PDB file of N, CA and C in Angstrom:
ATOM      1  N   ARG A   1       0.839  -1.131  -0.015  1.00 53.00           N
ATOM      2  CA  ARG A   1      -0.321  -0.100   0.040  1.00 53.00           C
ATOM      3  C   ARG A   1       0.811   1.414  -0.059  1.00 53.00           C
ATOM      4  N   ARG A   2       0.436   2.311  -0.759  1.00 57.00           N
ATOM      5  CA  ARG A   2       1.230   3.280  -0.873  1.00 57.00           C
ATOM      6  C   ARG A   2       0.708   4.624   0.427  1.00 57.00           C
ATOM      7  N   SER A   3       1.666   5.160   0.972  1.00 62.00           N
ATOM      8  CA  SER A   3       1.219   6.238   1.696  1.00 62.00           C
ATOM      9  C   SER A   3       1.123   7.326   1.252  1.00 62.00           C
ATOM     10  N   VAL A   4       0.459   8.227   1.947  1.00 65.00           N
ATOM     11  CA  VAL A   4       0.168   9.573   1.444  1.00 65.00           C
ATOM     12  C   VAL A   4       1.282  10.330   1.598  1.00 65.00           C
ATOM     13  N   ASN A   5       2.413   9.707   2.166  1.00 71.00           N
ATOM     14  CA  ASN A   5       3.632  10.663   2.625  1.00 71.00           C
ATOM     15  C   ASN A   5       4.790  10.617   1.123  1.00 71.00           C
ATOM     16  N   THR A   6       4.277   9.722   0.297  1.00 76.00           N
ATOM     17  CA  THR A   6       5.154   9.567  -0.782  1.00 76.00           C
ATOM     18  C   THR A   6       4.878  10.602  -1.850  1.00 76.00           C
ATOM     19  N   PRO A   7       6.081  11.180  -2.699  1.00 77.00           N
ATOM     20  CA  PRO A   7       5.701  12.074  -3.398  1.00 77.00           C
ATOM     21  C   PRO A   7       4.441  12.047  -4.482  1.00 77.00           C
ATOM     22  N   ASP A   8       4.193  10.738  -4.817  1.00 83.00           N
ATOM     23  CA  ASP A   8       3.454  10.511  -6.095  1.00 83.00           C
ATOM     24  C   ASP A   8       1.976   9.921  -5.695  1.00 83.00           C
ATOM     25  N   TRP A   9       1.459  10.530  -4.267  1.00 86.00           N
ATOM     26  CA  TRP A   9       0.389  10.074  -3.638  1.00 86.00           C
ATOM     27  C   TRP A   9      -1.013  10.925  -4.685  1.00 86.00           C
ATOM     28  N   GLU A  10      -0.556  12.219  -5.039  1.00 90.00           N
ATOM     29  CA  GLU A  10      -1.515  13.075  -5.481  1.00 90.00           C
ATOM     30  C   GLU A  10      -2.193  12.466  -6.841  1.00 90.00           C
ATOM     31  N   PRO A  11      -0.676  12.324  -7.671  1.00 90.00           N
ATOM     32  CA  PRO A  11      -1.292  11.942  -9.256  1.00 90.00           C
ATOM     33  C   PRO A  11      -2.183  10.441  -9.097  1.00 90.00           C
ATOM     34  N   GLN A  12      -1.670   9.517  -8.282  1.00 90.00           N
ATOM     35  CA  GLN A  12      -2.285   8.591  -7.882  1.00 90.00           C
ATOM     36  C   GLN A  12      -3.827   8.543  -7.738  1.00 90.00           C
ATOM     37  N   PHE A  13      -3.852   9.477  -6.680  1.00 92.00           N
ATOM     38  CA  PHE A  13      -5.368   9.786  -6.285  1.00 92.00           C
ATOM     39  C   PHE A  13      -6.292  10.580  -7.279  1.00 92.00           C
ATOM     40  N   ILE A  14      -5.858  11.370  -8.256  1.00 93.00           N
ATOM     41  CA  ILE A  14      -6.297  11.858  -8.959  1.00 93.00           C
ATOM     42  C   ILE A  14      -6.552  10.997 -10.204  1.00 93.00           C
ATOM     43  N   MET A  15      -5.764  10.020 -10.644  1.00 95.00           N
ATOM     44  CA  MET A  15      -6.186   8.990 -11.336  1.00 95.00           C
ATOM     45  C   MET A  15      -7.130   8.230 -10.860  1.00 95.00           C
ATOM     46  N   ARG A  16      -7.165   7.879  -9.832  1.00 95.00           N
ATOM     47  CA  ARG A  16      -8.454   7.115  -8.924  1.00 95.00           C
ATOM     48  C   ARG A  16      -9.836   7.697  -9.126  1.00 95.00           C
ATOM     49  N   CYS A  17      -9.584   8.990  -8.503  1.00 97.00           N
ATOM     50  CA  CYS A  17     -11.082   9.944  -9.181  1.00 97.00           C
ATOM     51  C   CYS A  17     -11.589   9.728 -10.321  1.00 97.00           C
ATOM     52  N   ARG A  18     -10.792   9.909 -11.324  1.00 97.00           N
ATOM     53  CA  ARG A  18     -10.932   9.834 -12.851  1.00 97.00           C
ATOM     54  C   ARG A  18     -11.616   8.901 -12.996  1.00 97.00           C
ATOM     55  N   ARG A  19     -10.854   7.886 -12.810  1.00 97.00           N
ATOM     56  CA  ARG A  19     -11.572   6.243 -12.869  1.00 97.00           C
ATOM     57  C   ARG A  19     -12.898   6.236 -12.260  1.00 97.00           C
ATOM     58  N   GLU A  20     -13.408   6.451 -10.817  1.00 98.00           N
ATOM     59  CA  GLU A  20     -14.494   6.322 -10.412  1.00 98.00           C
ATOM     60  C   GLU A  20     -15.653   7.313 -11.067  1.00 98.00           C
ATOM     61  N   ILE A  21     -14.974   8.439 -11.639  1.00 98.00           N
ATOM     62  CA  ILE A  21     -15.715   9.335 -12.142  1.00 98.00           C
ATOM     63  C   ILE A  21     -16.557   8.482 -13.705  1.00 98.00           C
ATOM     64  N   SER A  22     -15.664   8.111 -14.205  1.00 98.00           N
ATOM     65  CA  SER A  22     -15.734   7.072 -15.350  1.00 98.00           C
ATOM     66  C   SER A  22     -17.134   6.180 -15.028  1.00 98.00           C
ATOM     67  N   LYS A  23     -16.702   5.532 -14.416  1.00 98.00           N
ATOM     68  CA  LYS A  23     -17.778   3.894 -13.837  1.00 98.00           C
ATOM     69  C   LYS A  23     -18.943   4.739 -13.392  1.00 98.00           C
ATOM     70  N   ASP A  24     -19.055   6.273 -12.617  1.00 98.00           N
ATOM     71  CA  ASP A  24     -20.315   6.463 -12.400  1.00 98.00           C
ATOM     72  C   ASP A  24     -20.957   7.111 -13.800  1.00 98.00           C
ATOM     73  N   LEU A  25     -20.203   7.709 -14.674  1.00 98.00           N
ATOM     74  CA  LEU A  25     -21.102   7.992 -15.923  1.00 98.00           C
ATOM     75  C   LEU A  25     -21.279   7.004 -16.687  1.00 98.00           C
ATOM     76  N   ARG A  26     -20.322   5.854 -16.571  1.00 98.00           N
ATOM     77  CA  ARG A  26     -20.962   4.686 -17.459  1.00 98.00           C
ATOM     78  C   ARG A  26     -22.545   4.038 -16.903  1.00 98.00           C
ATOM     79  N   LEU A  27     -22.538   4.082 -15.530  1.00 98.00           N
ATOM     80  CA  LEU A  27     -23.589   3.417 -14.758  1.00 98.00           C
ATOM     81  C   LEU A  27     -24.817   4.667 -15.117  1.00 98.00           C
ATOM     82  N   ALA A  28     -24.591   5.754 -15.100  1.00 98.00           N
ATOM     83  CA  ALA A  28     -25.663   6.463 -15.544  1.00 98.00           C
ATOM     84  C   ALA A  28     -26.168   6.566 -16.926  1.00 98.00           C
ATOM     85  N   ARG A  29     -25.076   6.172 -17.707  1.00 98.00           N
ATOM     86  CA  ARG A  29     -26.024   5.678 -19.070  1.00 98.00           C
ATOM     87  C   ARG A  29     -26.694   4.759 -19.333  1.00 98.00           C
ATOM     88  N   GLU A  30     -26.161   3.479 -18.465  1.00 98.00           N
ATOM     89  CA  GLU A  30     -27.010   2.544 -18.276  1.00 98.00           C
ATOM     90  C   GLU A  30     -28.462   2.547 -17.976  1.00 98.00           C
ATOM     91  N   ILE A  31     -28.476   3.349 -16.861  1.00 99.00           N
ATOM     92  CA  ILE A  31     -29.651   3.634 -16.154  1.00 99.00           C
ATOM     93  C   ILE A  31     -30.688   4.563 -17.039  1.00 99.00           C
ATOM     94  N   ASN A  32     -30.074   5.488 -17.730  1.00 98.00           N
ATOM     95  CA  ASN A  32     -30.778   6.258 -18.989  1.00 98.00           C
ATOM     96  C   ASN A  32     -31.409   5.566 -19.772  1.00 98.00           C
ATOM     97  N   ALA A  33     -30.553   4.498 -20.533  1.00 98.00           N
ATOM     98  CA  ALA A  33     -30.987   3.843 -21.288  1.00 98.00           C
ATOM     99  C   ALA A  33     -31.922   2.922 -20.956  1.00 98.00           C
ATOM    100  N   LEU A  34     -31.668   2.283 -19.691  1.00 98.00           N
ATOM    101  CA  LEU A  34     -32.924   1.464 -19.236  1.00 98.00           C
ATOM    102  C   LEU A  34     -34.159   2.364 -19.140  1.00 98.00           C
ATOM    103  N   CYS A  35     -34.245   3.330 -18.479  1.00 98.00           N
ATOM    104  CA  CYS A  35     -35.179   4.298 -18.698  1.00 98.00           C
ATOM    105  C   CYS A  35     -35.908   4.558 -19.876  1.00 98.00           C
ATOM    106  N   ASP A  36     -35.093   4.707 -20.802  1.00 98.00           N
ATOM    107  CA  ASP A  36     -35.793   5.061 -22.159  1.00 98.00           C
ATOM    108  C   ASP A  36     -36.610   3.752 -22.560  1.00 98.00           C
ATOM    109  N   ARG A  37     -35.897   2.654 -22.690  1.00 98.00           N
ATOM    110  CA  ARG A  37     -36.608   1.293 -22.893  1.00 98.00           C
ATOM    111  C   ARG A  37     -37.788   1.172 -22.209  1.00 98.00           C
ATOM    112  N   LEU A  38     -37.777   1.253 -20.900  1.00 98.00           N
ATOM    113  CA  LEU A  38     -39.138   0.968 -20.028  1.00 98.00           C
ATOM    114  C   LEU A  38     -39.955   2.074 -20.482  1.00 98.00           C
ATOM    115  N   ILE A  39     -39.838   3.522 -20.470  1.00 98.00           N
ATOM    116  CA  ILE A  39     -40.567   4.256 -21.205  1.00 98.00           C
ATOM    117  C   ILE A  39     -41.370   4.099 -22.544  1.00 98.00           C
ATOM    118  N   ALA A  40     -40.326   3.212 -23.347  1.00 97.00           N
ATOM    119  CA  ALA A  40     -41.115   2.814 -24.854  1.00 97.00           C
ATOM    120  C   ALA A  40     -42.241   1.626 -24.271  1.00 97.00           C
ATOM    121  N   VAL A  41     -41.682   0.703 -23.762  1.00 97.00           N
ATOM    122  CA  VAL A  41     -42.687  -0.530 -23.546  1.00 97.00           C
ATOM    123  C   VAL A  41     -43.729   0.219 -22.543  1.00 97.00           C
ATOM    124  N   VAL A  42     -43.889   1.135 -21.695  1.00 97.00           N
ATOM    125  CA  VAL A  42     -45.081   1.514 -21.239  1.00 97.00           C
ATOM    126  C   VAL A  42     -46.172   2.100 -22.240  1.00 97.00           C
ATOM    127  N   ASP A  43     -45.430   3.041 -23.093  1.00 96.00           N
ATOM    128  CA  ASP A  43     -45.889   3.652 -24.212  1.00 96.00           C
ATOM    129  C   ASP A  43     -47.010   2.533 -25.032  1.00 96.00           C
ATOM    130  N   GLU A  44     -45.902   1.776 -25.536  1.00 96.00           N
ATOM    131  CA  GLU A  44     -46.567   0.569 -26.293  1.00 96.00           C
ATOM    132  C   GLU A  44     -47.799   0.043 -25.471  1.00 96.00           C
ATOM    133  N   ARG A  45     -47.661  -0.022 -24.287  1.00 95.00           N
ATOM    134  CA  ARG A  45     -48.756  -1.089 -23.753  1.00 95.00           C
ATOM    135  C   ARG A  45     -49.909   0.158 -23.609  1.00 95.00           C
ATOM    136  N   GLU A  46     -49.746   1.174 -23.230  1.00 95.00           N
ATOM    137  CA  GLU A  46     -50.744   2.302 -23.468  1.00 95.00           C
ATOM    138  C   GLU A  46     -51.358   2.580 -24.663  1.00 95.00           C
ATOM    139  N   ALA A  47     -50.801   2.538 -25.706  1.00 94.00           N
ATOM    140  CA  ALA A  47     -51.251   2.442 -26.924  1.00 94.00           C
ATOM    141  C   ALA A  47     -52.236   1.280 -27.336  1.00 94.00           C
ATOM    142  N   PHE A  48     -51.521   0.213 -26.943  1.00 93.00           N
ATOM    143  CA  PHE A  48     -52.334  -1.211 -27.087  1.00 93.00           C
ATOM    144  C   PHE A  48     -53.905  -0.758 -26.371  1.00 93.00           C
ATOM    145  N   ALA A  49     -53.793  -0.427 -24.955  1.00 91.00           N
ATOM    146  CA  ALA A  49     -55.002  -0.606 -24.258  1.00 91.00           C
ATOM    147  C   ALA A  49     -55.577   0.630 -24.920  1.00 91.00           C
ATOM    148  N   ASP A  50     -55.405   1.470 -25.549  1.00 90.00           N
ATOM    149  CA  ASP A  50     -56.102   2.499 -26.043  1.00 90.00           C
ATOM    150  C   ASP A  50     -56.895   1.975 -27.198  1.00 90.00           C
ATOM    151  N   GLU A  51     -56.288   1.565 -28.034  1.00 88.00           N
ATOM    152  CA  GLU A  51     -56.789   0.786 -29.027  1.00 88.00           C
ATOM    153  C   GLU A  51     -57.901  -0.440 -29.020  1.00 88.00           C
ATOM    154  N   LEU A  52     -57.484  -0.946 -27.829  1.00 85.00           N
ATOM    155  CA  LEU A  52     -58.694  -1.824 -27.352  1.00 85.00           C
ATOM    156  C   LEU A  52     -59.912  -0.971 -26.646  1.00 85.00           C
ATOM    157  N   ASP A  53     -59.752   0.073 -26.222  1.00 85.00           N
ATOM    158  CA  ASP A  53     -61.060   0.837 -25.604  1.00 85.00           C
ATOM    159  C   ASP A  53     -61.833   1.478 -26.829  1.00 85.00           C
ATOM    160  N   MET A  54     -60.773   1.528 -28.096  1.00 84.00           N
ATOM    161  CA  MET A  54     -61.892   2.134 -28.999  1.00 84.00           C
ATOM    162  C   MET A  54     -62.633   0.959 -29.609  1.00 84.00           C
ATOM    163  N   LEU A  55     -62.587  -0.342 -28.998  1.00 79.00           N
ATOM    164  CA  LEU A  55     -63.078  -1.267 -29.695  1.00 79.00           C
ATOM    165  C   LEU A  55     -64.458  -1.694 -28.607  1.00 79.00           C
ATOM    166  N   VAL A  56     -64.935  -0.928 -27.516  1.00 76.00           N
ATOM    167  CA  VAL A  56     -65.938  -0.903 -26.439  1.00 76.00           C
ATOM    168  C   VAL A  56     -67.033  -0.633 -27.267  1.00 76.00           C
ATOM    169  N   GLY A  57     -67.968  -2.014 -27.157  1.00 67.00           N
ATOM    170  CA  GLY A  57     -69.270  -1.822 -27.627  1.00 67.00           C
ATOM    171  C   GLY A  57     -69.397  -2.827 -28.900  1.00 67.00           C
ATOM    172  N   LYS A  58     -67.981  -3.100 -29.586  1.00 66.00           N
ATOM    173  CA  LYS A  58     -67.721  -3.784 -30.874  1.00 66.00           C
ATOM    174  C   LYS A  58     -67.583  -5.584 -30.022  1.00 66.00           C
ATOM    175  N   TYR A  59     -67.994  -6.200 -31.029  1.00 63.00           N
ATOM    176  CA  TYR A  59     -67.502  -7.791 -30.506  1.00 63.00           C
ATOM    177  C   TYR A  59     -65.876  -7.925 -30.238  1.00 63.00           C
ATOM    178  N   VAL A  60     -65.646  -8.616 -29.287  1.00 58.00           N
ATOM    179  CA  VAL A  60     -64.076  -8.968 -28.788  1.00 58.00           C
ATOM    180  C   VAL A  60     -64.268 -10.098 -28.584  1.00 58.00           C
ATOM    181  N   SER A  61     -63.617 -10.853 -29.231  1.00 64.00           N
ATOM    182  CA  SER A  61     -63.275 -12.308 -28.815  1.00 64.00           C
ATOM    183  C   SER A  61     -62.896 -12.329 -27.072  1.00 64.00           C
ATOM    184  N   GLY A  62     -63.096 -13.858 -26.724  1.00 70.00           N
ATOM    185  CA  GLY A  62     -62.514 -13.944 -25.278  1.00 70.00           C
ATOM    186  C   GLY A  62     -61.340 -14.119 -25.175  1.00 70.00           C
ATOM    187  N   LYS A  63     -60.540 -14.307 -26.203  1.00 69.00           N
ATOM    188  CA  LYS A  63     -58.993 -14.287 -26.268  1.00 69.00           C
ATOM    189  C   LYS A  63     -58.284 -12.992 -26.103  1.00 69.00           C
ATOM    190  N   MET A  64     -59.048 -11.929 -26.740  1.00 64.00           N
ATOM    191  CA  MET A  64     -58.784 -10.605 -26.760  1.00 64.00           C
ATOM    192  C   MET A  64     -58.769  -9.972 -25.432  1.00 64.00           C
ATOM    193  N   VAL A  65     -60.044 -10.310 -24.779  1.00 67.00           N
ATOM    194  CA  VAL A  65     -60.254  -9.852 -23.436  1.00 67.00           C
ATOM    195  C   VAL A  65     -59.449 -10.331 -22.554  1.00 67.00           C
ATOM    196  N   GLN A  66     -58.779 -11.771 -22.615  1.00 73.00           N
ATOM    197  CA  GLN A  66     -57.990 -12.297 -21.396  1.00 73.00           C
ATOM    198  C   GLN A  66     -56.447 -11.442 -22.024  1.00 73.00           C
ATOM    199  N   ALA A  67     -55.950 -11.432 -23.218  1.00 72.00           N
ATOM    200  CA  ALA A  67     -54.620 -10.343 -23.427  1.00 72.00           C
ATOM    201  C   ALA A  67     -54.889  -9.381 -22.821  1.00 72.00           C
ATOM    202  N   TYR A  68     -56.069  -8.615 -23.191  1.00 68.00           N
ATOM    203  CA  TYR A  68     -56.230  -7.229 -22.676  1.00 68.00           C
ATOM    204  C   TYR A  68     -55.970  -7.246 -21.002  1.00 68.00           C
ATOM    205  N   ASN A  69     -56.664  -8.135 -20.281  1.00 71.00           N
ATOM    206  CA  ASN A  69     -56.692  -7.832 -18.927  1.00 71.00           C
ATOM    207  C   ASN A  69     -55.285  -8.341 -18.431  1.00 71.00           C
ATOM    208  N   VAL A  70     -54.583  -9.590 -18.755  1.00 68.00           N
ATOM    209  CA  VAL A  70     -52.994  -9.525 -18.913  1.00 68.00           C
ATOM    210  C   VAL A  70     -52.499  -8.256 -18.782  1.00 68.00           C
ATOM    211  N   ALA A  71     -52.202  -7.592 -19.963  1.00 64.00           N
ATOM    212  CA  ALA A  71     -51.676  -6.560 -20.658  1.00 64.00           C
ATOM    213  C   ALA A  71     -51.463  -5.270 -19.751  1.00 64.00           C
ATOM    214  N   VAL A  72     -53.120  -5.097 -18.987  1.00 59.00           N
ATOM    215  CA  VAL A  72     -53.202  -3.898 -18.261  1.00 59.00           C
ATOM    216  C   VAL A  72     -52.656  -4.351 -16.664  1.00 59.00           C
ATOM    217  N   PHE A  73     -53.278  -5.689 -16.147  1.00 55.00           N
ATOM    218  CA  PHE A  73     -53.023  -5.761 -14.864  1.00 55.00           C
ATOM    219  C   PHE A  73     -51.783  -6.862 -14.948  1.00 55.00           C
TER     220      PHE A  73
END
């Protein structure tokens, strides 16, 4: 282990901080990508539910009703 009293402690510390910042930024990008994908899935499900709502009063097969219930709940 290196001591803080050695002459090269500061560059090592800076390098470690930059590496940790890089890891944090990578994690933030991954989280943002997951959020974007989740939003897209939710939007698709809402659009599907809206399409099914337009069918109210029209004949809907039992399988469609089951699919709707699974998608919404």
